Amino acid sequence: MNELTQIKNYLRIDDDIVCDDEMLQELISASKIYISRSTGKKFINDDSVMQMLIKLLVSHWYTNRNAMNGRTNATEIPHTISTMLNHIEISPSYEVG
């Protein structure tokens, strides 16, 4: 299963709905860069923690893409994401990028 399909499954978006596919691909790419830059570690494609983190980041950004009404703080990263980023940053299991 490719990354886009996994993300769409996670977000519960039907495969035949393709209007946001390009944006989702961009969010997937951005999440990989974000993970590397936030942690200082190399992105590992087949790491389950990093794959879950991609899903969480894409979900957060996708859900809050129109959050300009002031009711939510879309710039705030959820605790789960922050904790996983911290885990990667301090873990010796990940290679420095």
PDB file of C-alpha atoms in Angstrom:
ATOM      1  CA  MET A   1       0.000   0.000   0.000  1.00  0.00           C
ATOM      2  CA  ASN A   2       1.504   3.371  -0.961  1.00  0.00           C
ATOM      3  CA  GLU A   3       1.811   6.325   1.406  1.00  0.00           C
ATOM      4  CA  LEU A   4      -1.062   8.285  -0.089  1.00  0.00           C
ATOM      5  CA  THR A   5      -3.408   5.319   0.278  1.00  0.00           C
ATOM      6  CA  GLN A   6      -2.288   4.815   3.890  1.00  0.00           C
ATOM      7  CA  ILE A   7      -2.892   8.485   4.674  1.00  0.00           C
ATOM      8  CA  LYS A   8      -6.309   8.451   3.001  1.00  0.00           C
ATOM      9  CA  ASN A   9      -7.239   5.341   4.986  1.00  0.00           C
ATOM     10  CA  TYR A  10      -6.070   7.007   8.212  1.00  0.00           C
ATOM     11  CA  LEU A  11      -8.097  10.137   7.401  1.00  0.00           C
ATOM     12  CA  ARG A  12     -11.045   7.996   6.268  1.00  0.00           C
ATOM     13  CA  ILE A  13     -11.057   9.490   2.776  1.00  0.00           C
ATOM     14  CA  ASP A  14     -12.398   7.164   0.074  1.00  0.00           C
ATOM     15  CA  ASP A  15      -9.893   6.189  -2.635  1.00  0.00           C
ATOM     16  CA  ASP A  16     -12.154   7.512  -5.388  1.00  0.00           C
ATOM     17  CA  ILE A  17     -12.075  11.029  -3.905  1.00  0.00           C
ATOM     18  CA  VAL A  18      -8.981  12.514  -5.484  1.00  0.00           C
ATOM     19  CA  CYS A  19      -9.518  16.276  -5.199  1.00  0.00           C
ATOM     20  CA  ASP A  20      -7.092  16.596  -2.259  1.00  0.00           C
ATOM     21  CA  ASP A  21      -4.518  14.016  -3.389  1.00  0.00           C
ATOM     22  CA  GLU A  22      -1.959  16.627  -4.465  1.00  0.00           C
ATOM     23  CA  MET A  23      -2.276  18.503  -1.181  1.00  0.00           C
ATOM     24  CA  LEU A  24      -1.991  15.252   0.792  1.00  0.00           C
ATOM     25  CA  GLN A  25       1.186  14.335  -1.131  1.00  0.00           C
ATOM     26  CA  GLU A  26       2.628  17.757  -0.293  1.00  0.00           C
ATOM     27  CA  LEU A  27       1.728  17.286   3.379  1.00  0.00           C
ATOM     28  CA  ILE A  28       3.408  13.861   3.386  1.00  0.00           C
ATOM     29  CA  SER A  29       6.590  15.381   1.930  1.00  0.00           C
ATOM     30  CA  ALA A  30       6.438  18.315   4.353  1.00  0.00           C
ATOM     31  CA  SER A  31       6.000  15.970   7.314  1.00  0.00           C
ATOM     32  CA  LYS A  32       9.176  14.043   6.427  1.00  0.00           C
ATOM     33  CA  ILE A  33      11.148  17.288   6.227  1.00  0.00           C
ATOM     34  CA  TYR A  34       9.540  18.509   9.459  1.00  0.00           C
ATOM     35  CA  ILE A  35      10.485  15.311  11.291  1.00  0.00           C
ATOM     36  CA  SER A  36      14.113  15.519  10.146  1.00  0.00           C
ATOM     37  CA  ARG A  37      14.514  19.203  10.875  1.00  0.00           C
ATOM     38  CA  SER A  38      12.705  19.057  14.225  1.00  0.00           C
ATOM     39  CA  THR A  39      14.710  16.122  15.514  1.00  0.00           C
ATOM     40  CA  GLY A  40      18.049  16.498  13.750  1.00  0.00           C
ATOM     41  CA  LYS A  41      17.766  12.835  12.734  1.00  0.00           C
ATOM     42  CA  LYS A  42      17.597  11.228   9.293  1.00  0.00           C
ATOM     43  CA  PHE A  43      14.152  10.198   8.139  1.00  0.00           C
ATOM     44  CA  ILE A  44      13.766   6.414   7.931  1.00  0.00           C
ATOM     45  CA  ASN A  45      11.009   5.328   5.551  1.00  0.00           C
ATOM     46  CA  ASP A  46      10.393   1.907   7.075  1.00  0.00           C
ATOM     47  CA  ASP A  47      10.367   3.017  10.727  1.00  0.00           C
ATOM     48  CA  SER A  48       6.938   2.495  12.319  1.00  0.00           C
ATOM     49  CA  VAL A  49       7.306   5.450  14.706  1.00  0.00           C
ATOM     50  CA  MET A  50       8.110   7.804  11.848  1.00  0.00           C
ATOM     51  CA  GLN A  51       5.277   6.383   9.739  1.00  0.00           C
ATOM     52  CA  MET A  52       2.798   7.000  12.566  1.00  0.00           C
ATOM     53  CA  LEU A  53       4.208  10.477  13.034  1.00  0.00           C
ATOM     54  CA  ILE A  54       3.599  11.215   9.334  1.00  0.00           C
ATOM     55  CA  LYS A  55      -0.031  10.176   9.765  1.00  0.00           C
ATOM     56  CA  LEU A  56      -0.449  12.341  12.858  1.00  0.00           C
ATOM     57  CA  LEU A  57       1.202  15.390  11.285  1.00  0.00           C
ATOM     58  CA  VAL A  58      -0.715  15.107   8.015  1.00  0.00           C
ATOM     59  CA  SER A  59      -3.949  14.603   9.923  1.00  0.00           C
ATOM     60  CA  HIS A  60      -3.282  17.663  12.092  1.00  0.00           C
ATOM     61  CA  TRP A  61      -2.339  19.900   9.174  1.00  0.00           C
ATOM     62  CA  TYR A  62      -5.126  18.596   6.919  1.00  0.00           C
ATOM     63  CA  THR A  63      -7.790  18.980   9.602  1.00  0.00           C
ATOM     64  CA  ASN A  64      -6.642  22.480  10.517  1.00  0.00           C
ATOM     65  CA  ARG A  65      -5.919  23.755   7.002  1.00  0.00           C
ATOM     66  CA  ASN A  66      -8.761  26.276   7.203  1.00  0.00           C
ATOM     67  CA  ALA A  67      -8.466  27.131  10.886  1.00  0.00           C
ATOM     68  CA  MET A  68      -8.271  30.872  10.423  1.00  0.00           C
ATOM     69  CA  ASN A  69     -11.377  31.670  12.443  1.00  0.00           C
ATOM     70  CA  GLY A  70      -9.493  32.124  15.715  1.00  0.00           C
ATOM     71  CA  ARG A  71     -11.415  29.397  17.552  1.00  0.00           C
ATOM     72  CA  THR A  72      -8.595  26.862  17.362  1.00  0.00           C
ATOM     73  CA  ASN A  73      -4.863  27.232  17.565  1.00  0.00           C
ATOM     74  CA  ALA A  74      -3.747  25.271  14.510  1.00  0.00           C
ATOM     75  CA  THR A  75      -0.146  26.313  15.033  1.00  0.00           C
ATOM     76  CA  GLU A  76      -0.002  24.340  18.276  1.00  0.00           C
ATOM     77  CA  ILE A  77       1.354  20.857  17.720  1.00  0.00           C
ATOM     78  CA  PRO A  78      -0.576  18.219  19.698  1.00  0.00           C
ATOM     79  CA  HIS A  79       1.185  16.635  22.666  1.00  0.00           C
ATOM     80  CA  THR A  80       1.328  13.202  21.025  1.00  0.00           C
ATOM     81  CA  ILE A  81       3.264  14.606  18.063  1.00  0.00           C
ATOM     82  CA  SER A  82       5.625  16.595  20.300  1.00  0.00           C
ATOM     83  CA  THR A  83       6.311  13.535  22.430  1.00  0.00           C
ATOM     84  CA  MET A  84       7.079  11.351  19.415  1.00  0.00           C
ATOM     85  CA  LEU A  85       9.378  14.015  17.950  1.00  0.00           C
ATOM     86  CA  ASN A  86      11.174  14.219  21.298  1.00  0.00           C
ATOM     87  CA  HIS A  87      11.538  10.426  21.405  1.00  0.00           C
ATOM     88  CA  ILE A  88      13.187  10.400  17.978  1.00  0.00           C
ATOM     89  CA  GLU A  89      15.415  13.345  18.915  1.00  0.00           C
ATOM     90  CA  ILE A  90      16.823  11.745  22.070  1.00  0.00           C
ATOM     91  CA  SER A  91      16.900   8.125  20.914  1.00  0.00           C
ATOM     92  CA  PRO A  92      20.306   6.724  19.933  1.00  0.00           C
ATOM     93  CA  SER A  93      18.451   4.338  17.576  1.00  0.00           C
ATOM     94  CA  TYR A  94      18.129   7.097  14.979  1.00  0.00           C
ATOM     95  CA  GLU A  95      21.034   8.334  12.895  1.00  0.00           C
ATOM     96  CA  VAL A  96      21.924  12.007  13.112  1.00  0.00           C
ATOM     97  CA  GLY A  97      20.948  13.829   9.939  1.00  0.00           C
TER      98      GLY A  97
END
